[in-house]
Amino acid sequence: MAAVEVHDTPELQEPERRTYLNAGHTLSSWLLTVDHKRIGIMYLIAVTSFFLVGALFAALVRLELTTPAGDLLSADLYNKAFTMHGVVMVFFVLIPSVPATLGNFLIPIMIGARDVAFPRLNLFSWYLFMAGGLFALSAAVTGGVDTGWTFYTPYSSTYANGSVLLAGMGAFVAGFSSILTGLNFIVTIHTMRAPGMHWFRLPLFIWAHYATALIQVLGTPVIAITLLLMMLERGLHIGIFDPTLGGDPVLFQHLFWFYSHPAVYIMILPAMGVISEMIACFSRRRIFGYSFVAFSSLAIAIIGFFVWGHHLYVSSQSVYVGLVFSFITFLVAIPSAIKTFNWAATMYKGSISYDSPMIFVLGFMGLFLIGGLTGLFLAAVGLDVHLHDTYFVVAHFHYIMVGGAIMGFLGGLHFWWPKMTGRMYPELPAKIAAWLVFAGFNLTFFPQFLAGYIGMPRRYHEYPPEFQIFNVMSSGGAVVLGIGYLMPMIYLIWSIFYGKKASANPWTGKGLEWTIPSPPPTENFERTPIVMEEAYEYSHLEVKKVG
Ligand code: HEM
Ligand SMILES: [Cu+2]
């Protein structure tokens, strides 16, 4: 039998260091916490649970579409499945994914603060989010909703059966959580930066969240009021959207997309912030064109408010208005391209290490590029007449939102996991998961571009047999993708118990979060840090490492 080496582990002798994790072990110490880090973790658990629910509905949709006949789900059930998939994924996964979890955890730390500006409001936002989620889920079990996540009128307001009100309430209440989180971040970033942390020393993660918060505060009230009007019309027949009551159904689409296009930037901008941090760290370089990347977040947030009409090219909107929206849509592609170019330029001649978070970054770059470029196809009015409401659109937005936002989220989760939990996860499964997600994703969604281009419409449960080959590829890819998503859930949870202890700075990163212990103490910093250097001073660090 092998000899067992017995030695005194220093951890056993030292009194256990106080961290935000061991600050309290009861359930109420979590449910009543005002610590931004614990609230971030609570969002992480909630978002992951919603993700599983959303994925379940996606699995139903993909299973149905494997064969051309509508044999698994009736048309009605199919409509309900993709609606719940969309509602849960958009409002309860994508929108809170990065800002509510990583944003909550990291923003105060990255700017050298002890918490967000309004810690109680932060906890209240979490409860609102959960209440919204419960409304939405109860819609699923009390008859379901079949309007699609877009709730288009007059179908939703007058004709649809099912729990439209509950689902609408869900999105409405969750919206307030999003507004209050944005408000909290804006005030935090304005007022709580440590001495020396002036605006152009902020990590790009902060800039991205600042821009996102502006959209959350300015845009979300519009969707809230729109959903409220839809629900009022449904309950009281007040005639705002339904033409038989004297309303205008396209008005709903304008109001809906006035929020929901900017909302896609609520989903992607924070992920872009994550990507900037990881590219700098794993290329050991300052982000090329820091201020361009910072301002492009603001530009995206602002111009993003003026492109909503590209969802209405075929809705009776004047073709001249369509041309204006088309032009502005092309404009908003510029700041996205600036980011992509600057990331590539940062990596160029950088000393890149391919740790698992970086694999997610590279995956993000590839998928976001395809998503963005196909957006240009859709932005061209003439082409969009052909592509609108086909699987091409479905593929486009999944490349952006799942390929982009979720890839960034997963990458960030791996990158900061050691900081959040004090444990390292196993590297090899993480690399495998990153590759599986990338491969599975492409196999799932690339065929949808082709199917859409040759005319497969979205939102039908049966289709002509010539589209089957694409759908079989998609459903097969979804299995690979599903495994890629499940793996991190397993090894990350495993690592909390069995992972190697993480040092304060396992990636030798720059940024204040790497200067405090992993996991951080409740108050983050013993003393308020004084910031003396620019963001991403990696050249400096290289010298130190060698010397
Ligand atoms: C490069 C910039 C982009 C351009 C030019 C662009 C263009 C478009 C256009 C024109 C449509 C409407 C297509 C139709 O309904 O026929 C569309 C749909 C969509 N886009 Fe983009 N897009 C871009 C980036 C994004 C980003 C960054 C996101 C999300 C983070 C996104 C998410 C969506 C979604 C969710 C839809 C479809 C919504 C639905 O009908 O359910 N797009 N895009
Ligand atoms: Cu849009």
Coordinates of C-alpha atoms and ligand atoms in Angstrom, one line a residue:
M1 CA 0.0 0.0 0.0
A2 CA 1.3 3.4 -0.8
A3 CA 2.6 5.4 2.1
V4 CA 0.4 8.2 3.0
E5 CA 2.2 11.4 3.6
V6 CA 1.0 13.0 6.7
H7 CA 1.8 16.6 7.4
D8 CA 0.2 19.5 9.1
T9 CA -1.7 21.4 6.6
P10 CA -1.3 25.1 7.3
E11 CA -5.0 25.7 6.6
L12 CA -5.9 23.6 9.6
Q13 CA -3.9 25.7 12.0
E14 CA -4.7 29.1 10.8
P15 CA -8.0 30.5 11.9
E16 CA -10.3 30.4 8.9
R17 CA -10.1 33.7 7.0
R18 CA -13.4 35.6 6.9
T19 CA -14.8 35.7 3.5
Y20 CA -18.2 36.7 2.0
L21 CA -19.0 33.0 1.7
N22 CA -18.4 32.0 5.3
A23 CA -19.9 35.3 6.7
G24 CA -23.1 33.4 7.4
H25 CA -24.3 29.8 6.7
T26 CA -28.0 30.1 7.2
L27 CA -30.5 30.4 4.4
S28 CA -31.6 33.7 5.7
S29 CA -28.1 35.0 5.7
W30 CA -28.3 34.6 2.0
L31 CA -31.9 35.6 1.4
L32 CA -31.6 38.8 3.4
T33 CA -28.0 39.7 2.4
V34 CA -27.2 43.1 1.0
D35 CA -23.7 42.0 0.0
H36 CA -23.4 42.6 -3.8
K37 CA -21.3 39.4 -4.1
R38 CA -23.9 37.2 -2.5
I39 CA -26.6 38.8 -4.6
G40 CA -24.5 38.1 -7.7
I41 CA -24.3 34.4 -6.7
M42 CA -28.1 34.3 -6.0
Y43 CA -28.7 35.7 -9.5
L44 CA -26.3 33.1 -10.9
I45 CA -28.3 30.3 -9.3
A46 CA -31.6 31.8 -10.5
V47 CA -30.4 32.4 -14.0
T48 CA -28.9 28.9 -14.3
S49 CA -32.3 27.5 -13.2
F50 CA -34.2 29.5 -15.7
F51 CA -31.7 28.5 -18.3
L52 CA -32.5 24.8 -17.6
V53 CA -36.2 25.6 -18.0
G54 CA -35.6 27.5 -21.3
A55 CA -33.5 24.6 -22.5
L56 CA -36.2 22.1 -21.8
F57 CA -38.6 24.0 -24.0
A58 CA -35.9 24.3 -26.7
A59 CA -35.4 20.5 -26.5
L60 CA -39.1 20.1 -27.2
V61 CA -39.0 22.4 -30.2
R62 CA -35.9 20.6 -31.6
L63 CA -37.4 17.2 -31.0
E64 CA -40.6 18.2 -32.9
L65 CA -38.6 19.6 -35.8
T66 CA -36.5 16.5 -36.3
T67 CA -39.3 15.2 -38.6
P68 CA -41.3 17.1 -41.1
A69 CA -44.7 16.0 -39.7
G70 CA -46.1 17.7 -36.7
D71 CA -46.1 14.4 -34.8
L72 CA -44.8 15.1 -31.3
L73 CA -46.6 18.4 -30.4
S74 CA -49.8 19.7 -31.7
A75 CA -49.6 23.1 -33.4
D76 CA -50.9 24.7 -30.3
L77 CA -48.5 23.0 -27.9
Y78 CA -45.6 23.8 -30.3
N79 CA -46.5 27.5 -30.2
K80 CA -46.6 27.4 -26.5
A81 CA -43.2 25.6 -26.3
F82 CA -41.4 28.2 -28.4
T83 CA -43.1 31.1 -26.7
M84 CA -42.0 29.9 -23.3
H85 CA -38.5 29.2 -24.6
G86 CA -38.3 32.8 -25.9
V87 CA -39.8 34.5 -22.9
V88 CA -37.7 32.6 -20.4
M89 CA -34.4 32.9 -22.4
V90 CA -34.8 36.6 -23.3
F91 CA -36.2 38.1 -20.1
F92 CA -34.9 35.6 -17.5
V93 CA -31.6 34.4 -18.9
L94 CA -30.0 36.7 -21.5
I95 CA -30.9 40.1 -20.0
P96 CA -29.7 39.3 -16.5
S97 CA -27.0 36.8 -17.5
V98 CA -23.8 39.0 -17.3
P99 CA -24.9 42.2 -15.6
A100 CA -26.9 40.7 -12.7
T101 CA -24.4 38.0 -12.0
L102 CA -20.8 39.0 -12.9
G103 CA -21.8 42.7 -13.0
N104 CA -23.1 42.6 -9.5
F105 CA -20.2 40.6 -8.2
L106 CA -17.5 42.6 -9.9
I107 CA -18.5 46.2 -10.5
P108 CA -17.9 47.4 -6.9
I109 CA -14.7 45.5 -6.6
M110 CA -13.3 46.7 -10.0
I111 CA -13.9 50.3 -9.1
G112 CA -12.5 49.9 -5.5
A113 CA -15.8 50.2 -3.6
R114 CA -17.2 48.1 -0.8
D115 CA -20.6 47.6 -2.3
V116 CA -23.1 49.1 -4.9
A117 CA -24.6 52.5 -4.1
F118 CA -27.9 51.1 -2.9
P119 CA -27.4 47.6 -1.5
R120 CA -30.9 47.1 -0.3
L121 CA -32.4 48.2 -3.6
N122 CA -30.0 45.6 -5.1
L123 CA -31.6 42.8 -3.0
F124 CA -35.1 44.1 -3.8
S125 CA -34.2 43.9 -7.5
W126 CA -33.4 40.2 -7.0
Y127 CA -36.8 39.6 -5.4
L128 CA -38.5 41.4 -8.2
F129 CA -36.6 39.3 -10.7
M130 CA -37.7 36.1 -8.9
A131 CA -41.3 37.3 -8.7
G132 CA -41.3 38.0 -12.4
G133 CA -39.9 34.6 -13.0
L134 CA -42.6 33.0 -10.9
F135 CA -45.3 34.8 -12.9
A136 CA -43.8 33.7 -16.2
L137 CA -43.4 30.1 -15.0
S138 CA -47.0 30.0 -13.7
A139 CA -48.1 31.1 -17.1
A140 CA -46.5 27.9 -18.4
V141 CA -48.4 25.7 -16.0
T142 CA -51.8 27.5 -16.2
G143 CA -52.5 27.0 -19.9
G144 CA -49.4 28.3 -21.5
V145 CA -48.9 31.3 -23.8
D146 CA -48.7 31.0 -27.6
T147 CA -48.0 34.6 -28.8
G148 CA -44.3 34.3 -29.2
W149 CA -41.9 36.2 -26.9
T150 CA -42.8 39.3 -28.9
F151 CA -46.5 39.4 -27.7
Y152 CA -47.6 40.9 -31.0
T153 CA -51.0 42.6 -31.0
P154 CA -53.9 42.3 -31.7
Y155 CA -53.3 38.5 -31.3
S156 CA -52.0 38.9 -27.7
S157 CA -54.4 41.6 -26.7
T158 CA -57.6 40.2 -28.1
Y159 CA -57.5 36.7 -29.6
A160 CA -54.9 34.5 -27.9
N161 CA -56.1 32.0 -25.4
G162 CA -53.9 31.1 -22.5
S163 CA -52.1 33.0 -19.8
V164 CA -50.9 36.0 -21.7
L165 CA -51.5 38.2 -18.7
L166 CA -49.3 36.1 -16.4
A167 CA -46.5 36.0 -18.9
G168 CA -46.8 39.7 -19.6
M169 CA -46.8 40.4 -15.8
G170 CA -43.6 38.3 -15.6
A171 CA -41.8 40.4 -18.2
F172 CA -43.2 43.6 -16.7
V173 CA -42.0 42.8 -13.1
A174 CA -38.7 41.5 -14.2
G175 CA -38.3 44.8 -16.2
F176 CA -38.3 46.7 -13.0
S177 CA -35.6 44.5 -11.6
S178 CA -33.6 45.4 -14.7
I179 CA -34.3 49.2 -14.4
L180 CA -33.3 49.3 -10.7
T181 CA -30.1 47.3 -11.3
G182 CA -29.2 49.7 -14.1
L183 CA -29.9 52.7 -11.9
N184 CA -27.8 51.1 -9.1
F185 CA -24.8 50.6 -11.4
I186 CA -25.0 54.1 -12.9
V187 CA -24.9 55.7 -9.4
T188 CA -22.3 53.3 -8.2
I189 CA -20.0 54.0 -11.2
H190 CA -20.5 57.7 -10.8
T191 CA -20.0 58.1 -7.1
M192 CA -18.1 55.2 -5.7
R193 CA -14.9 55.0 -7.7
A194 CA -11.7 54.7 -5.5
P195 CA -9.3 57.7 -5.5
G196 CA -7.3 57.7 -8.7
M197 CA -9.9 55.5 -10.6
H198 CA -10.8 58.2 -13.1
W199 CA -13.0 57.4 -16.1
F200 CA -10.2 56.5 -18.4
R201 CA -8.7 54.1 -16.0
L202 CA -11.9 52.1 -15.7
P203 CA -11.8 48.5 -16.9
L204 CA -13.7 48.2 -20.2
F205 CA -16.0 45.8 -18.3
I206 CA -17.2 48.9 -16.4
W207 CA -17.7 51.0 -19.5
A208 CA -19.7 48.2 -21.0
H209 CA -21.9 48.0 -18.0
Y210 CA -22.3 51.7 -17.8
A211 CA -23.6 51.8 -21.4
T212 CA -25.8 48.9 -20.7
A213 CA -27.2 50.5 -17.6
L214 CA -28.2 53.6 -19.6
I215 CA -30.2 51.4 -21.9
Q216 CA -31.8 49.6 -19.0
V217 CA -32.9 52.8 -17.4
L218 CA -34.0 54.6 -20.6
G219 CA -35.4 51.7 -22.6
T220 CA -37.0 49.3 -20.2
P221 CA -39.8 51.7 -19.0
V222 CA -41.0 51.7 -22.7
I223 CA -41.5 47.9 -22.8
A224 CA -43.1 48.1 -19.4
I225 CA -45.7 50.6 -20.5
T226 CA -46.2 48.7 -23.8
L227 CA -46.9 45.4 -22.0
L228 CA -49.2 47.2 -19.6
L229 CA -51.2 48.7 -22.5
M230 CA -51.4 45.3 -24.1
M231 CA -52.6 43.7 -20.9
L232 CA -55.1 46.6 -20.3
E233 CA -56.5 46.1 -23.8
R234 CA -56.8 42.4 -23.1
G235 CA -58.6 42.9 -19.9
L236 CA -60.6 46.1 -20.5
H237 CA -60.8 46.3 -24.4
I238 CA -59.5 49.8 -24.4
G239 CA -58.6 50.0 -28.1
I240 CA -55.0 51.0 -28.4
F241 CA -53.7 48.2 -30.6
D242 CA -56.7 46.3 -31.9
P243 CA -58.0 47.8 -35.1
T244 CA -61.5 46.5 -34.4
L245 CA -61.5 48.7 -31.3
G246 CA -60.0 51.6 -33.1
G247 CA -56.4 50.9 -32.3
D248 CA -53.2 50.4 -34.4
P249 CA -51.5 47.0 -34.2
V250 CA -48.3 48.3 -35.7
L251 CA -48.0 50.9 -32.9
F252 CA -47.3 47.9 -30.7
Q253 CA -44.5 46.7 -32.9
H254 CA -42.9 50.2 -32.8
L255 CA -43.1 50.4 -29.1
F256 CA -42.0 46.8 -28.6
W257 CA -38.9 47.2 -30.8
F258 CA -38.0 50.6 -29.5
Y259 CA -37.1 48.7 -26.4
S260 CA -36.3 45.3 -27.8
H261 CA -33.6 46.3 -30.2
P262 CA -31.7 48.2 -27.6
A263 CA -32.4 45.2 -25.3
V264 CA -30.3 43.0 -27.6
Y265 CA -27.5 45.4 -26.6
I266 CA -28.4 44.9 -22.9
M267 CA -27.6 41.3 -23.7
I268 CA -24.4 41.7 -25.7
L269 CA -22.6 44.8 -24.3
P270 CA -21.8 43.3 -20.9
A271 CA -20.5 40.2 -22.6
M272 CA -18.3 42.4 -24.8
G273 CA -17.0 43.9 -21.5
V274 CA -16.1 40.4 -20.3
I275 CA -14.4 39.7 -23.6
S276 CA -12.2 42.9 -23.3
E277 CA -11.0 41.8 -19.8
M278 CA -10.1 38.3 -20.9
I279 CA -8.4 39.3 -24.2
A280 CA -6.2 41.8 -22.3
C281 CA -5.3 39.2 -19.7
F282 CA -4.7 36.3 -21.9
S283 CA -2.8 38.3 -24.5
R284 CA -0.8 40.1 -21.8
R285 CA -1.5 43.5 -23.5
R286 CA -3.4 46.7 -22.9
I287 CA -6.5 46.7 -25.0
F288 CA -5.6 48.3 -28.3
G289 CA -7.6 51.6 -28.7
Y290 CA -8.9 51.6 -25.2
S291 CA -10.9 54.8 -25.6
F292 CA -12.4 53.6 -28.9
V293 CA -13.6 50.5 -27.3
A294 CA -15.0 52.4 -24.4
F295 CA -16.8 55.0 -26.5
S296 CA -18.1 52.4 -28.9
S297 CA -20.1 50.9 -26.0
L298 CA -21.7 54.3 -25.6
A299 CA -22.2 54.7 -29.3
I300 CA -23.9 51.3 -29.5
A301 CA -26.1 52.2 -26.6
I302 CA -27.2 55.5 -28.2
I303 CA -27.4 54.6 -31.9
G304 CA -29.1 51.3 -30.9
F305 CA -32.2 53.4 -29.9
F306 CA -32.7 54.6 -33.5
V307 CA -32.8 51.3 -35.5
W308 CA -35.9 49.6 -34.2
G309 CA -37.7 50.0 -37.6
H310 CA -35.5 47.3 -39.1
H311 CA -37.9 44.8 -37.5
L312 CA -40.8 46.5 -39.4
Y313 CA -39.7 46.5 -43.0
V314 CA -42.6 44.4 -44.0
S315 CA -45.2 45.7 -41.5
S316 CA -46.7 48.4 -43.7
Q317 CA -44.1 50.9 -42.6
S318 CA -43.3 53.3 -45.4
V319 CA -40.4 52.1 -47.6
Y320 CA -38.7 55.5 -47.2
V321 CA -38.8 55.1 -43.5
G322 CA -37.4 51.7 -44.0
L323 CA -34.5 53.1 -46.0
V324 CA -33.6 55.5 -43.1
F325 CA -33.7 52.7 -40.6
S326 CA -31.6 50.6 -42.9
F327 CA -29.0 53.3 -43.1
I328 CA -28.9 53.8 -39.3
T329 CA -28.7 50.0 -38.8
F330 CA -25.6 49.9 -41.0
L331 CA -24.2 52.7 -38.9
V332 CA -24.6 50.8 -35.7
A333 CA -22.6 47.9 -37.1
I334 CA -19.6 50.3 -37.1
P335 CA -19.0 50.4 -33.3
S336 CA -19.4 46.7 -33.1
A337 CA -16.8 46.3 -35.8
I338 CA -14.5 48.7 -34.0
K339 CA -14.6 46.4 -31.0
T340 CA -13.9 43.3 -33.0
F341 CA -11.0 44.9 -34.9
N342 CA -9.5 46.3 -31.7
W343 CA -9.7 42.9 -30.0
A344 CA -8.0 41.3 -32.9
A345 CA -5.4 44.0 -32.9
T346 CA -4.8 43.4 -29.2
M347 CA -4.2 39.8 -29.8
Y348 CA -1.9 40.5 -32.7
K349 CA 1.7 40.2 -31.4
G350 CA 0.3 39.5 -28.0
S351 CA 1.6 36.6 -26.0
I352 CA -1.5 34.6 -26.0
S353 CA -2.2 31.7 -23.6
Y354 CA -5.0 29.4 -24.5
D355 CA -6.5 28.8 -21.1
S356 CA -10.1 27.7 -21.2
P357 CA -11.6 31.2 -20.7
M358 CA -9.6 32.2 -23.8
I359 CA -11.1 29.4 -25.8
F360 CA -14.5 30.9 -25.0
V361 CA -13.3 34.3 -26.1
L362 CA -12.2 32.9 -29.5
G363 CA -15.5 31.1 -29.8
F364 CA -17.2 34.4 -29.1
M365 CA -15.2 36.2 -31.8
G366 CA -16.1 33.7 -34.4
L367 CA -19.8 33.4 -33.6
F368 CA -20.3 37.1 -33.1
L369 CA -18.6 37.8 -36.4
I370 CA -21.1 35.6 -38.2
G371 CA -24.0 37.0 -36.3
G372 CA -23.0 40.6 -37.0
L373 CA -22.3 40.0 -40.7
T374 CA -25.6 38.2 -41.3
G375 CA -27.3 41.2 -39.5
L376 CA -26.1 43.3 -42.4
F377 CA -27.9 41.0 -44.8
L378 CA -31.1 41.6 -42.8
A379 CA -30.5 45.3 -42.6
A380 CA -30.7 45.6 -46.4
V381 CA -34.4 46.3 -47.0
G382 CA -34.7 44.3 -50.2
L383 CA -33.0 41.2 -48.9
D384 CA -35.0 41.4 -45.7
V385 CA -38.3 41.1 -47.6
H386 CA -37.1 37.7 -48.6
L387 CA -35.5 36.7 -45.3
H388 CA -37.9 38.2 -42.8
D389 CA -39.6 35.6 -40.6
T390 CA -37.5 32.8 -41.9
Y391 CA -35.0 30.6 -40.1
F392 CA -32.3 33.0 -41.4
V393 CA -33.5 35.5 -38.7
V394 CA -33.6 32.7 -36.1
A395 CA -30.0 31.8 -36.9
H396 CA -28.9 35.4 -36.9
F397 CA -30.1 36.3 -33.5
H398 CA -28.9 33.0 -32.0
Y399 CA -25.4 33.6 -33.3
I400 CA -25.5 37.0 -31.6
M401 CA -27.2 36.2 -28.4
V402 CA -26.3 32.7 -27.7
G403 CA -23.1 32.6 -29.6
G404 CA -22.1 36.0 -28.4
A405 CA -23.8 36.8 -25.1
I406 CA -23.8 33.3 -23.6
M407 CA -20.2 32.6 -24.8
G408 CA -19.1 35.7 -23.1
F409 CA -21.0 34.8 -20.0
L410 CA -19.5 31.3 -19.8
G411 CA -16.0 32.6 -20.5
G412 CA -16.4 35.2 -17.8
L413 CA -17.8 32.7 -15.4
H414 CA -14.7 30.5 -15.8
F415 CA -12.4 33.5 -15.7
W416 CA -13.7 34.9 -12.4
W417 CA -14.8 31.5 -10.9
P418 CA -11.6 31.2 -8.8
K419 CA -12.3 34.7 -7.5
M420 CA -15.9 34.0 -6.7
T421 CA -15.4 30.6 -5.1
G422 CA -11.8 30.5 -4.1
R423 CA -11.5 27.2 -6.1
M424 CA -10.0 26.3 -9.4
Y425 CA -12.0 24.2 -11.8
P426 CA -10.4 21.4 -13.8
E427 CA -8.9 22.8 -16.9
L428 CA -9.3 19.9 -19.4
P429 CA -13.0 19.4 -19.1
A430 CA -13.4 23.2 -19.3
K431 CA -11.5 23.2 -22.6
I432 CA -13.5 20.3 -23.9
A433 CA -16.7 22.1 -22.9
A434 CA -15.7 25.3 -24.7
W435 CA -15.0 23.3 -27.9
L436 CA -18.2 21.3 -27.6
V437 CA -20.2 24.5 -27.2
F438 CA -18.5 26.1 -30.3
A439 CA -18.9 23.0 -32.5
G440 CA -22.4 22.1 -31.2
F441 CA -23.5 25.7 -31.7
N442 CA -22.4 25.9 -35.3
L443 CA -23.9 22.5 -36.1
T444 CA -27.2 23.7 -34.5
F445 CA -27.5 27.1 -36.0
F446 CA -25.5 27.3 -39.3
P447 CA -28.0 25.0 -41.1
Q448 CA -30.7 27.3 -40.1
F449 CA -29.2 30.1 -42.2
L450 CA -29.5 27.7 -45.2
A451 CA -33.0 26.5 -44.4
G452 CA -34.1 30.1 -43.9
Y453 CA -32.5 31.3 -47.1
I454 CA -34.3 28.7 -49.2
G455 CA -37.6 29.6 -47.5
M456 CA -38.3 27.7 -44.3
P457 CA -40.5 30.0 -42.2
R458 CA -40.0 30.3 -38.4
R459 CA -42.7 29.3 -35.9
Y460 CA -44.3 26.3 -37.7
H461 CA -44.3 22.8 -36.2
E462 CA -44.4 21.0 -39.6
Y463 CA -42.5 21.7 -42.8
P464 CA -42.0 20.3 -46.3
P465 CA -39.6 17.3 -46.3
E466 CA -36.9 19.1 -48.3
F467 CA -36.0 21.0 -45.1
Q468 CA -35.5 17.9 -43.0
I469 CA -31.8 17.5 -43.6
F470 CA -31.2 21.0 -42.1
N471 CA -33.4 20.3 -39.1
V472 CA -31.8 16.9 -38.4
M473 CA -28.4 18.6 -38.3
S474 CA -29.8 21.3 -36.0
S475 CA -31.3 18.8 -33.6
G476 CA -28.2 16.7 -33.6
G477 CA -26.1 19.9 -33.0
A478 CA -28.4 20.8 -30.1
V479 CA -27.5 17.6 -28.4
V480 CA -23.8 18.4 -28.6
L481 CA -24.5 22.0 -27.5
G482 CA -26.5 20.7 -24.6
I483 CA -23.6 18.5 -23.4
G484 CA -21.3 21.4 -23.7
Y485 CA -23.6 23.5 -21.5
L486 CA -24.2 20.7 -18.9
M487 CA -20.5 20.0 -18.4
P488 CA -19.6 23.3 -16.8
M489 CA -22.6 22.9 -14.5
I490 CA -21.1 19.7 -13.3
Y491 CA -17.4 20.5 -13.0
L492 CA -18.0 24.0 -11.6
I493 CA -20.1 22.6 -8.8
W494 CA -17.6 19.8 -8.3
S495 CA -14.8 22.3 -7.9
I496 CA -16.6 24.1 -5.1
F497 CA -16.0 21.0 -3.0
Y498 CA -13.0 19.4 -4.5
G499 CA -11.2 22.0 -6.6
K500 CA -7.7 23.2 -5.9
K501 CA -7.6 26.3 -3.8
A502 CA -7.3 29.4 -5.9
S503 CA -4.7 32.1 -5.2
A504 CA -5.7 35.7 -5.2
N505 CA -4.5 36.1 -8.8
P506 CA -4.4 32.8 -10.7
W507 CA -4.3 34.3 -14.2
T508 CA -1.8 37.0 -13.2
G509 CA -4.4 39.5 -14.3
K510 CA -4.5 43.3 -13.7
G511 CA -7.5 45.0 -12.2
L512 CA -8.4 45.6 -8.6
E513 CA -10.4 42.3 -8.3
W514 CA -7.1 40.4 -8.5
T515 CA -5.5 42.4 -5.7
I516 CA -7.9 41.0 -3.0
P517 CA -8.0 37.4 -1.7
S518 CA -10.1 34.7 -3.4
P519 CA -12.9 34.5 -2.3
P520 CA -13.0 38.2 -1.2
P521 CA -13.9 39.3 2.3
T522 CA -17.3 40.8 2.9
E523 CA -16.0 44.4 2.8
N524 CA -13.9 43.7 -0.4
F525 CA -11.0 45.9 0.6
E526 CA -9.5 46.4 4.0
R527 CA -8.6 49.9 3.1
T528 CA -9.8 51.9 0.1
P529 CA -7.3 51.3 -2.7
I530 CA -5.6 54.2 -4.4
V531 CA -5.3 53.6 -8.1
M532 CA -2.0 54.7 -9.5
E533 CA -1.9 53.1 -12.9
E534 CA -3.8 52.8 -16.1
A535 CA -6.0 49.9 -16.9
Y536 CA -4.3 46.7 -18.3
E537 CA -0.7 47.6 -17.4
Y538 CA 0.5 44.3 -18.5
S539 CA 3.9 45.4 -19.9
H540 CA 4.7 46.4 -16.3
L541 CA 3.7 43.0 -15.0
E542 CA 5.8 41.1 -17.6
V543 CA 8.8 42.9 -16.3
K544 CA 8.0 42.0 -12.8
K545 CA 7.4 38.4 -13.7
V546 CA 10.8 38.1 -15.4
G547 CA 12.7 40.1 -12.8
Ligands
HEM1 C1 -24.1 44.0 -36.6 C2 -25.2 44.5 -36.2 C3 -26.6 44.0 -36.4 C4 -27.4 44.2 -37.5 C5 -27.0 44.9 -38.7 C6 -28.7 43.5 -37.2 C7 -29.8 43.5 -38.0 C8 -31.0 42.9 -37.7 C9 -32.2 43.0 -38.5 C10 -32.3 43.8 -39.7 C11 -33.1 42.2 -38.0 C12 -34.6 42.0 -38.4 C13 -34.8 40.9 -39.3 C14 -36.2 40.5 -39.6 O1 -37.0 40.5 -38.6 O2 -36.5 40.2 -40.7 C15 -32.5 41.6 -36.8 C16 -33.2 40.7 -36.0 C17 -32.7 40.4 -34.7 N1 -31.5 40.7 -34.2 FE1 -30.0 41.7 -35.2 N2 -28.6 42.9 -36.0 C18 -27.3 43.2 -35.5 C19 -26.9 42.8 -34.2 C20 -27.7 42.2 -33.3 C21 -27.3 42.1 -32.0 C22 -26.0 42.6 -31.4 C23 -28.2 41.4 -31.4 C24 -28.4 40.9 -30.0 C25 -27.5 41.0 -29.0 C26 -29.3 41.1 -32.3 C27 -30.4 40.4 -32.1 C28 -31.5 40.3 -32.9 C29 -32.7 39.6 -32.6 C30 -33.1 39.1 -31.3 C31 -33.5 39.7 -33.8 C32 -34.8 39.0 -34.0 C33 -35.9 39.3 -33.1 C34 -37.1 38.5 -33.5 O3 -37.7 38.7 -34.5 O4 -37.5 37.7 -32.6 N3 -28.9 41.6 -33.5 N4 -31.2 42.0 -36.7
CU2 CU -33.1 45.0 -34.1

